Amino acid sequence: MGIINFAPKILDPIPGGKYVVNAVDYVVNWARANSIWPLTYGTSCCAIEMMSSSMARYDIARFGSEVFRASPRQADLFILAGTITKRMAPAIQMLWEQMPGPKYVLAMGACTISGGPFIYDNYSVVRGAQNILPVDVFVPGCPPRPEALFHGLLTLREKILKETCRNPWQEGYPEDVSQTDRYREAAKAWAELEKIKDEEMAEAREKFKAENPDYKSSFKPVRVVKEAFPEVERPAAANLKSGELSQTDIFNKIKAKFASATVDEAILATASSDSPVEITLDVNEYLAATEFVKNDPALKMDYLIDVTAIDYPDHFELITQLRSIELGHKVFFCVPLKKDESIPEEKRATSLLASAPSLTKLYPAASIKEREVYDMFGIKFEGHDDLRRIFLDKDFVGFPLRKDFTHPDMIKRPV
């Protein structure tokens, strides 16, 4: 395209040269507009609709865009299809910089365009793709149908056809709209319009009431009757390998070894045979109890399902979910962790407030799961050999799943 852009300077002074330039423009733009090659990259949920658009039913090949390229150096269209997180943004910008021009961006879906449902009370989502890339076409929806994506492609094609050698493509600039509260602005604008409408109609309403004093509206709201569905009984678990031990037997076996183990008797009595046994355990017996249920031949808890936590005002509750692949039964350990009260109030939100022993020596998979709890709750795991953030940047301040977490980029949800 660089050489073609010099064509007007060379050919325009020659008689009839302008017509040659126009013909070149037409041929080049026709070829480009009908062979837009998207980058093979799906940011989030809307990528499912982007994928379906290339299948036989919708056939994006009709628009010359069937050649999804795995390399940004061979693509000229970046379809941002779904939520963009701030951790993802640098990678997207790097891919954009690697694409040769002329190149275009199509923002697909509400989350891509504005942040969608994540615009409020959220620190991690980019509120609009135009914050990081110059967007050419917006395709609204949640998610947009493939037909809407095709409409966006046709709109982009019209834009490409208008580019000429005399007015060539130029890379645009991102627009910072990250702190724009569009929903509040829209609600405010709507209220103003309704006020104007109400003022304009006030005189007409008074006149109508004077001329029709006995008028009563015939409109009657229709209440939709909610269909009642019969309650379906939960079927009993079939062919459970853990039939030799009931839930009560499992708890009693653990209770005999660890005095701090407690369980809700009412839940234990009514739980179905395939439900987990939820045992509250003191942190001092947590590691030993986990090792016991893993190695005991009658329990064989050889699979770590998850390690997570809950934040309460005065303590955390560490939840470790274990299962026996061979026998089928499950045990959930709920371990209360008291928060460190010695830390000053102004530093609590950014400090590690509790600790627990690490399970990495028993379950190697616990390494990733404990790092996630550390990253999101600020709980330290003693004995973990690689305890560092896993989702957030190493210099990120605070722990997002705590109740006391705040962030300067968060916009409060309207009440």
Coordinates of N, CA, C and O in Angstrom, one line a residue, residues 172-327:
G172 N -5.8 5.0 14.1 CA -6.4 5.9 15.0 C -5.7 5.8 16.4 O -4.7 5.1 16.6
Y173 N -6.4 6.4 17.4 CA -5.8 6.4 18.7 C -6.9 5.9 19.7 O -8.1 6.1 19.5
P174 N -6.5 5.2 20.7 CA -7.5 4.8 21.8 C -8.1 6.0 22.4 O -7.5 7.1 22.5
E175 N -9.3 5.8 23.0 CA -10.0 6.9 23.7 C -10.3 6.4 25.1 O -10.9 5.3 25.3
D176 N -9.8 7.1 26.1 CA -10.0 6.7 27.5 C -11.4 7.0 28.0 O -11.8 8.2 28.2
V177 N -12.2 6.0 28.1 CA -13.5 6.1 28.6 C -13.7 5.2 29.9 O -14.9 4.9 30.2
S178 N -12.6 4.9 30.5 CA -12.7 3.9 31.6 C -13.5 4.3 32.8 O -14.1 3.5 33.5
Q179 N -13.6 5.6 33.0 CA -14.3 6.1 34.2 C -15.7 6.7 33.9 O -16.3 7.3 34.7
T180 N -16.1 6.4 32.6 CA -17.4 6.9 32.2 C -18.5 6.0 32.7 O -18.5 4.8 32.4
D181 N -19.4 6.5 33.5 CA -20.6 5.7 33.9 C -21.7 5.9 33.0 O -22.6 6.7 33.1
R182 N -21.7 5.1 31.9 CA -22.7 5.3 30.8 C -24.1 5.0 31.2 O -25.0 5.7 30.8
Y183 N -24.3 4.1 32.1 CA -25.7 3.7 32.5 C -26.3 4.8 33.3 O -27.5 5.1 33.2
R184 N -25.5 5.4 34.3 CA -26.1 6.6 35.0 C -26.3 7.7 34.1 O -27.3 8.4 34.2
E185 N -25.4 8.0 33.1 CA -25.6 9.1 32.2 C -26.9 8.8 31.3 O -27.6 9.8 31.1
A186 N -27.1 7.6 30.9 CA -28.2 7.3 30.1 C -29.5 7.4 30.9 O -30.5 8.0 30.4
A187 N -29.5 7.0 32.1 CA -30.7 7.1 33.0 C -31.0 8.6 33.2 O -32.2 9.0 33.2
K188 N -30.0 9.4 33.4 CA -30.2 10.8 33.6 C -30.8 11.5 32.4 O -31.7 12.3 32.4
A189 N -30.2 11.1 31.2 CA -30.7 11.7 29.9 C -32.1 11.3 29.7 O -32.9 12.1 29.2
W190 N -32.5 10.0 30.0 CA -33.8 9.5 29.8 C -34.8 10.3 30.7 O -35.9 10.7 30.3
A191 N -34.4 10.5 32.0 CA -35.3 11.2 32.9 C -35.5 12.7 32.4 O -36.6 13.2 32.5
E192 N -34.5 13.3 31.8 CA -34.7 14.7 31.3 C -35.6 14.7 30.1 O -36.5 15.6 30.0
L193 N -35.5 13.7 29.3 CA -36.4 13.6 28.1 C -37.9 13.3 28.6 O -38.8 13.9 28.0
E194 N -38.0 12.5 29.6 CA -39.4 12.2 30.1 C -40.0 13.5 30.7 O -41.2 13.7 30.6
K195 N -39.1 14.3 31.4 CA -39.6 15.5 32.0 C -40.1 16.5 30.9 O -41.1 17.1 31.1
I196 N -39.3 16.6 29.8 CA -39.7 17.5 28.7 C -41.0 17.0 28.1 O -41.9 17.8 27.8
K197 N -41.1 15.7 27.9 CA -42.3 15.1 27.3 C -43.5 15.4 28.2 O -44.6 15.7 27.7
D198 N -43.3 15.2 29.5 CA -44.4 15.4 30.5 C -44.8 16.9 30.5 O -46.1 17.2 30.5
E199 N -43.9 17.8 30.4 CA -44.2 19.3 30.3 C -45.0 19.6 29.0 O -45.9 20.4 29.0
E200 N -44.6 19.0 27.9 CA -45.2 19.2 26.6 C -46.7 18.7 26.6 O -47.5 19.2 25.9
M201 N -46.9 17.6 27.3 CA -48.2 16.9 27.3 C -49.1 17.4 28.4 O -50.3 17.1 28.4
A202 N -48.6 18.3 29.3 CA -49.4 18.7 30.5 C -50.7 19.4 30.0 O -51.8 19.2 30.5
E203 N -50.5 20.4 29.1 CA -51.7 21.2 28.6 C -52.7 20.3 27.9 O -53.9 20.4 28.2
A204 N -52.2 19.3 27.1 CA -53.1 18.4 26.4 C -53.9 17.5 27.4 O -55.1 17.2 27.2
R205 N -53.2 17.1 28.4 CA -53.9 16.2 29.4 C -55.0 17.0 30.1 O -56.1 16.5 30.4
E206 N -54.7 18.2 30.5 CA -55.7 19.0 31.2 C -56.9 19.3 30.4 O -58.0 19.2 30.8
K207 N -56.6 19.5 29.1 CA -57.7 19.8 28.1 C -58.6 18.5 28.0 O -59.8 18.6 27.9
F208 N -57.9 17.4 27.9 CA -58.7 16.1 27.7 C -59.5 15.8 28.9 O -60.7 15.4 28.8
K209 N -59.0 16.1 30.1 CA -59.7 15.8 31.3 C -61.0 16.7 31.4 O -62.0 16.3 31.9
A210 N -60.8 18.0 31.0 CA -61.9 18.9 31.0 C -63.0 18.5 30.1 O -64.2 18.7 30.3
E211 N -62.6 18.0 28.9 CA -63.6 17.6 27.9 C -64.2 16.3 28.1 O -65.3 16.0 27.7
N212 N -63.5 15.4 28.9 CA -64.0 14.1 29.2 C -63.9 13.8 30.7 O -63.1 13.0 31.1
P213 N -64.8 14.4 31.4 CA -64.7 14.3 32.9 C -65.0 12.9 33.4 O -64.5 12.5 34.5
D214 N -65.8 12.1 32.6 CA -66.2 10.8 33.1 C -65.3 9.7 32.5 O -65.7 8.5 32.6
Y215 N -64.3 10.0 31.8 CA -63.4 9.0 31.1 C -62.7 8.1 32.1 O -62.1 8.6 33.1
K216 N -62.7 6.8 31.8 CA -62.0 5.8 32.6 C -61.3 4.9 31.6 O -61.9 4.5 30.6
S217 N -60.0 4.7 31.8 CA -59.2 3.9 30.9 C -59.7 2.5 30.9 O -60.1 1.9 32.0
S218 N -59.8 1.9 29.8 CA -60.2 0.5 29.7 C -59.0 -0.5 29.8 O -59.2 -1.7 29.8
F219 N -57.8 0.1 30.0 CA -56.7 -0.8 30.2 C -56.7 -1.5 31.5 O -56.9 -0.9 32.6
K220 N -56.5 -2.8 31.5 CA -56.4 -3.6 32.7 C -55.1 -4.5 32.6 O -54.9 -5.2 31.6
P221 N -54.2 -4.3 33.5 CA -53.0 -5.1 33.5 C -53.3 -6.6 33.6 O -54.1 -7.0 34.4
V222 N -52.6 -7.4 32.8 CA -52.8 -8.8 32.8 C -51.7 -9.4 33.6 O -50.5 -9.3 33.2
R223 N -52.0 -10.1 34.7 CA -51.0 -10.8 35.4 C -50.7 -12.2 34.8 O -51.7 -13.0 34.7
V224 N -49.5 -12.5 34.5 CA -49.1 -13.8 34.0 C -49.1 -14.8 35.1 O -48.4 -14.6 36.1
V225 N -49.8 -15.9 34.9 CA -49.9 -16.9 35.9 C -48.7 -17.7 35.8 O -48.3 -18.3 34.8
K226 N -48.0 -17.8 37.0 CA -46.8 -18.6 37.0 C -47.1 -20.1 37.0 O -47.9 -20.6 37.9
E227 N -46.5 -20.8 36.1 CA -46.7 -22.2 36.1 C -46.1 -23.0 37.2 O -44.9 -22.7 37.6
A228 N -46.9 -23.8 37.9 CA -46.3 -24.6 39.0 C -45.8 -25.9 38.5 O -46.5 -26.7 37.9
F229 N -44.6 -26.2 38.9 CA -44.0 -27.5 38.5 C -43.9 -28.4 39.7 O -43.6 -27.9 40.8
P230 N -44.2 -29.6 39.5 CA -44.1 -30.6 40.7 C -42.7 -30.7 41.1 O -41.8 -30.7 40.3
E231 N -42.6 -30.9 42.4 CA -41.2 -31.1 43.0 C -40.7 -32.5 42.6 O -41.4 -33.5 42.7
V232 N -39.5 -32.5 42.1 CA -38.9 -33.7 41.7 C -38.0 -34.2 42.8 O -37.1 -33.5 43.2
E233 N -38.2 -35.4 43.2 CA -37.4 -36.0 44.3 C -36.0 -36.3 43.8 O -35.8 -36.8 42.7
R234 N -35.0 -36.0 44.6 CA -33.6 -36.3 44.2 C -33.4 -37.8 44.2 O -33.7 -38.4 45.3
P235 N -33.0 -38.4 43.2 CA -32.8 -39.9 43.2 C -31.6 -40.3 44.1 O -30.6 -39.5 44.2
A236 N -31.7 -41.4 44.7 CA -30.6 -41.9 45.5 C -29.4 -42.3 44.6 O -29.6 -42.7 43.5
A237 N -28.2 -42.0 45.2 CA -27.0 -42.3 44.4 C -27.0 -43.8 44.1 O -27.2 -44.6 45.0
A238 N -26.7 -44.2 42.9 CA -26.6 -45.6 42.5 C -25.2 -46.1 42.4 O -24.3 -45.4 42.0
N239 N -25.0 -47.3 42.9 CA -23.7 -48.0 42.7 C -22.5 -47.2 43.3 O -21.4 -47.1 42.7
L240 N -22.7 -46.6 44.5 CA -21.6 -45.9 45.1 C -20.6 -46.9 45.7 O -21.0 -47.9 46.3
K241 N -19.4 -46.7 45.4 CA -18.3 -47.6 45.9 C -18.1 -47.4 47.4 O -17.4 -48.2 48.0
S242 N -18.6 -46.3 47.9 CA -18.4 -46.0 49.4 C -19.4 -46.6 50.3 O -19.6 -46.2 51.4
G243 N -20.2 -47.6 49.8 CA -21.3 -48.1 50.6 C -20.9 -48.7 51.9 O -21.7 -48.9 52.8
E244 N -19.6 -49.2 51.9 CA -19.2 -49.8 53.2 C -19.2 -48.8 54.3 O -19.3 -49.2 55.5
L245 N -18.9 -47.5 54.0 CA -18.9 -46.5 55.1 C -20.0 -45.5 54.9 O -20.0 -44.9 53.8
S246 N -20.9 -45.3 55.9 CA -21.8 -44.3 55.8 C -21.2 -42.9 56.1 O -20.0 -42.9 56.6
Q247 N -21.9 -41.8 56.0 CA -21.3 -40.5 56.3 C -21.0 -40.4 57.8 O -20.0 -39.9 58.2
T248 N -21.9 -41.0 58.6 CA -21.7 -41.0 60.0 C -20.4 -41.8 60.4 O -19.7 -41.4 61.3
D249 N -20.2 -43.0 59.7 CA -19.0 -43.8 59.9 C -17.8 -43.0 59.6 O -16.8 -43.1 60.3
I250 N -17.8 -42.3 58.5 CA -16.6 -41.5 58.1 C -16.3 -40.4 59.1 O -15.2 -40.2 59.5
F251 N -17.4 -39.7 59.6 CA -17.1 -38.7 60.6 C -16.6 -39.3 61.9 O -15.7 -38.8 62.5
N252 N -17.2 -40.4 62.3 CA -16.8 -41.0 63.6 C -15.3 -41.5 63.5 O -14.6 -41.4 64.5
K253 N -15.0 -41.9 62.3 CA -13.6 -42.4 62.1 C -12.6 -41.3 62.3 O -11.5 -41.4 62.9
I254 N -13.0 -40.1 61.7 CA -12.1 -38.9 61.8 C -12.2 -38.3 63.2 O -11.1 -37.9 63.8
K255 N -13.3 -38.3 63.9 CA -13.5 -37.8 65.2 C -12.7 -38.6 66.2 O -12.2 -38.0 67.2
A256 N -12.6 -39.9 66.0 CA -11.8 -40.7 67.0 C -10.3 -40.3 67.0 O -9.7 -40.5 68.0
K257 N -9.8 -39.8 65.9 CA -8.4 -39.4 65.8 C -8.2 -37.9 66.1 O -7.1 -37.6 66.6
F258 N -9.2 -37.1 65.9 CA -9.0 -35.6 66.0 C -10.1 -35.0 66.8 O -11.3 -35.0 66.3
A259 N -9.8 -34.6 68.0 CA -10.8 -34.2 69.0 C -11.6 -32.9 68.5 O -12.7 -32.7 68.9
S260 N -10.9 -32.1 67.7 CA -11.6 -30.8 67.4 C -12.6 -31.0 66.2 O -13.3 -30.0 65.9
A261 N -12.7 -32.1 65.6 CA -13.6 -32.4 64.5 C -15.0 -32.3 65.0 O -15.4 -33.0 65.9
T262 N -15.8 -31.4 64.3 CA -17.3 -31.3 64.6 C -18.1 -31.3 63.3 O -17.5 -31.0 62.3
V263 N -19.3 -31.6 63.5 CA -20.2 -31.7 62.3 C -21.6 -31.3 62.7 O -22.0 -31.4 63.9
D264 N -22.4 -30.7 61.8 CA -23.8 -30.4 62.0 C -24.6 -31.7 62.0 O -24.8 -32.3 60.9
E265 N -25.0 -32.1 63.2 CA -25.7 -33.4 63.3 C -27.0 -33.4 62.4 O -27.3 -34.5 61.8
A266 N -27.7 -32.3 62.4 CA -29.0 -32.3 61.6 C -28.7 -32.5 60.1 O -29.4 -33.2 59.4
I267 N -27.6 -31.8 59.6 CA -27.3 -32.0 58.2 C -26.8 -33.4 57.9 O -27.2 -34.0 56.9
L268 N -26.0 -33.9 58.9 CA -25.5 -35.3 58.7 C -26.6 -36.3 58.7 O -26.5 -37.3 57.9
A269 N -27.6 -36.1 59.5 CA -28.7 -37.1 59.5 C -29.6 -37.1 58.3 O -30.2 -38.1 57.9
T270 N -29.7 -35.9 57.6 CA -30.6 -35.8 56.5 C -29.9 -35.8 55.1 O -30.5 -35.9 54.1
A271 N -28.5 -35.8 55.1 CA -27.8 -35.7 53.9 C -27.9 -37.0 53.1 O -28.0 -38.1 53.6
S272 N -27.9 -36.9 51.7 CA -28.0 -38.1 50.9 C -26.6 -38.8 50.9 O -25.6 -38.2 51.3
S273 N -26.6 -40.0 50.5 CA -25.4 -40.8 50.6 C -24.2 -40.3 49.8 O -23.1 -40.7 50.0
D274 N -24.5 -39.6 48.7 CA -23.4 -39.1 47.9 C -23.0 -37.6 48.2 O -22.3 -37.0 47.4
S275 N -23.6 -37.1 49.3 CA -23.2 -35.7 49.7 C -21.9 -35.8 50.4 O -21.5 -36.8 51.1
P276 N -21.1 -34.6 50.4 CA -19.9 -34.6 51.2 C -20.1 -34.5 52.7 O -21.1 -34.0 53.1
V277 N -19.2 -35.0 53.5 CA -19.2 -34.9 54.9 C -18.5 -33.6 55.2 O -17.3 -33.5 55.0
E278 N -19.2 -32.6 55.7 CA -18.6 -31.3 56.0 C -18.2 -31.2 57.5 O -19.0 -31.2 58.4
I279 N -16.9 -31.2 57.7 CA -16.3 -31.3 59.1 C -15.5 -30.0 59.4 O -14.7 -29.6 58.6
T280 N -15.9 -29.4 60.5 CA -15.2 -28.2 61.0 C -14.0 -28.7 61.8 O -14.2 -29.6 62.7
L281 N -12.8 -28.2 61.6 CA -11.6 -28.7 62.2 C -10.7 -27.6 62.6 O -10.6 -26.5 62.0
D282 N -10.0 -27.8 63.8 CA -9.1 -26.8 64.2 C -7.8 -26.7 63.3 O -7.4 -27.8 62.8
V283 N -7.3 -25.5 63.1 CA -6.2 -25.4 62.2 C -4.9 -26.2 62.6 O -4.1 -26.6 61.8
N284 N -4.8 -26.4 63.9 CA -3.7 -27.2 64.4 C -3.7 -28.7 64.1 O -2.7 -29.3 64.1
E285 N -4.9 -29.1 63.8 CA -5.1 -30.5 63.4 C -5.4 -30.7 61.9 O -5.5 -31.8 61.4
Y286 N -5.4 -29.6 61.1 CA -5.7 -29.6 59.7 C -4.8 -30.5 58.9 O -5.3 -31.3 58.1
L287 N -3.5 -30.3 59.0 CA -2.6 -31.0 58.2 C -2.6 -32.5 58.5 O -2.6 -33.3 57.6
A288 N -2.6 -32.8 59.8 CA -2.6 -34.2 60.2 C -3.8 -34.9 59.8 O -3.8 -36.1 59.4
A289 N -5.0 -34.2 59.9 CA -6.3 -34.8 59.5 C -6.3 -35.1 58.0 O -6.8 -36.1 57.6
T290 N -5.8 -34.2 57.2 CA -5.7 -34.3 55.8 C -4.8 -35.5 55.4 O -5.2 -36.3 54.6
E291 N -3.7 -35.6 56.1 CA -2.8 -36.8 55.8 C -3.4 -38.1 56.2 O -3.3 -39.1 55.5
F292 N -4.2 -38.1 57.3 CA -4.9 -39.3 57.8 C -5.9 -39.8 56.8 O -5.9 -40.9 56.4
V293 N -6.8 -38.9 56.3 CA -7.9 -39.3 55.4 C -7.3 -39.7 54.0 O -7.9 -40.5 53.3
K294 N -6.1 -39.2 53.7 CA -5.5 -39.6 52.4 C -4.9 -41.0 52.5 O -5.1 -41.8 51.6
N295 N -4.3 -41.3 53.7 CA -3.5 -42.6 53.8 C -4.3 -43.7 54.4 O -4.0 -44.9 54.3
D296 N -5.4 -43.4 55.1 CA -6.2 -44.5 55.7 C -6.9 -45.4 54.6 O -7.5 -44.9 53.7
P297 N -6.7 -46.7 54.7 CA -7.2 -47.6 53.6 C -8.7 -47.6 53.5 O -9.2 -48.0 52.5
A298 N -9.4 -47.2 54.6 CA -10.9 -47.2 54.5 C -11.4 -45.9 53.9 O -12.6 -45.8 53.5
L299 N -10.6 -44.9 53.8 CA -11.0 -43.6 53.3 C -10.4 -43.3 51.9 O -11.1 -42.9 51.0
K300 N -9.0 -43.4 51.8 CA -8.3 -43.2 50.6 C -8.7 -41.9 49.8 O -9.1 -41.9 48.7
M301 N -8.6 -40.8 50.5 CA -8.9 -39.5 49.9 C -7.7 -39.0 49.1 O -6.9 -38.2 49.5
D302 N -7.7 -39.6 47.9 CA -6.5 -39.4 47.0 C -6.6 -38.3 46.0 O -5.7 -38.0 45.2
Y303 N -7.8 -37.6 46.0 CA -8.0 -36.5 45.0 C -8.4 -35.2 45.7 O -9.3 -35.2 46.5
L304 N -7.6 -34.2 45.5 CA -7.9 -32.8 46.0 C -8.8 -32.1 45.0 O -8.3 -31.8 43.9
I305 N -10.0 -31.9 45.4 CA -10.9 -31.2 44.5 C -10.6 -29.7 44.4 O -10.4 -29.1 43.3
D306 N -10.5 -29.0 45.6 CA -10.3 -27.6 45.6 C -9.9 -27.1 47.0 O -10.1 -27.8 48.0
V307 N -9.2 -26.0 47.0 CA -8.9 -25.3 48.3 C -9.4 -23.8 48.0 O -9.0 -23.2 47.1
T308 N -10.3 -23.4 48.9 CA -10.9 -22.0 48.8 C -11.1 -21.5 50.1 O -10.7 -22.1 51.1
A309 N -11.7 -20.3 50.2 CA -11.9 -19.6 51.5 C -13.2 -18.8 51.5 O -13.7 -18.4 50.4
I310 N -13.6 -18.4 52.7 CA -14.7 -17.4 52.9 C -14.3 -16.4 53.8 O -13.6 -16.7 54.8
D311 N -14.6 -15.1 53.6 CA -14.2 -14.0 54.5 C -15.4 -13.6 55.4 O -16.4 -13.2 54.9
Y312 N -15.2 -13.8 56.7 CA -16.1 -13.4 57.7 C -15.6 -12.2 58.4 O -14.3 -11.9 58.3
P313 N -16.4 -11.4 59.1 CA -15.8 -10.2 59.8 C -14.6 -10.4 60.7 O -13.7 -9.6 60.7
D314 N -14.6 -11.5 61.5 CA -13.5 -11.7 62.4 C -12.6 -12.9 62.1 O -11.6 -13.1 62.8
H315 N -13.0 -13.7 61.0 CA -12.1 -14.8 60.7 C -12.4 -15.2 59.2 O -13.3 -14.8 58.6
F316 N -11.4 -16.0 58.7 CA -11.6 -16.6 57.4 C -12.0 -18.1 57.7 O -11.7 -18.6 58.8
E317 N -12.6 -18.7 56.7 CA -12.9 -20.1 56.8 C -12.2 -20.8 55.6 O -12.6 -20.5 54.4
L318 N -11.2 -21.6 55.8 CA -10.5 -22.3 54.8 C -11.2 -23.6 54.5 O -11.5 -24.3 55.4
I319 N -11.6 -23.8 53.2 CA -12.4 -25.0 52.9 C -11.5 -25.8 51.9 O -11.2 -25.4 50.8
T320 N -11.3 -27.0 52.4 CA -10.5 -28.0 51.6 C -11.4 -29.2 51.2 O -12.0 -29.8 52.1
Q321 N -11.6 -29.4 49.9 CA -12.5 -30.4 49.4 C -11.7 -31.6 48.9 O -10.9 -31.5 48.0
L322 N -12.0 -32.8 49.5 CA -11.3 -34.0 49.2 C -12.2 -35.1 48.7 O -13.4 -35.1 49.1
R323 N -11.7 -36.0 47.9 CA -12.5 -37.1 47.4 C -11.7 -38.3 47.2 O -10.5 -38.3 46.9
S324 N -12.3 -39.5 47.3 CA -11.7 -40.8 47.0 C -12.2 -41.2 45.6 O -13.3 -41.4 45.4
I325 N -11.2 -41.3 44.7 CA -11.6 -41.7 43.4 C -12.0 -43.1 43.4 O -13.0 -43.5 42.7
E326 N -11.4 -44.0 44.2 CA -11.8 -45.4 44.2 C -13.1 -45.7 44.9 O -13.9 -46.4 44.4
L327 N -13.3 -45.0 46.1 CA -14.4 -45.3 46.9 C -15.6 -44.4 46.7 O -16.7 -44.7 47.0

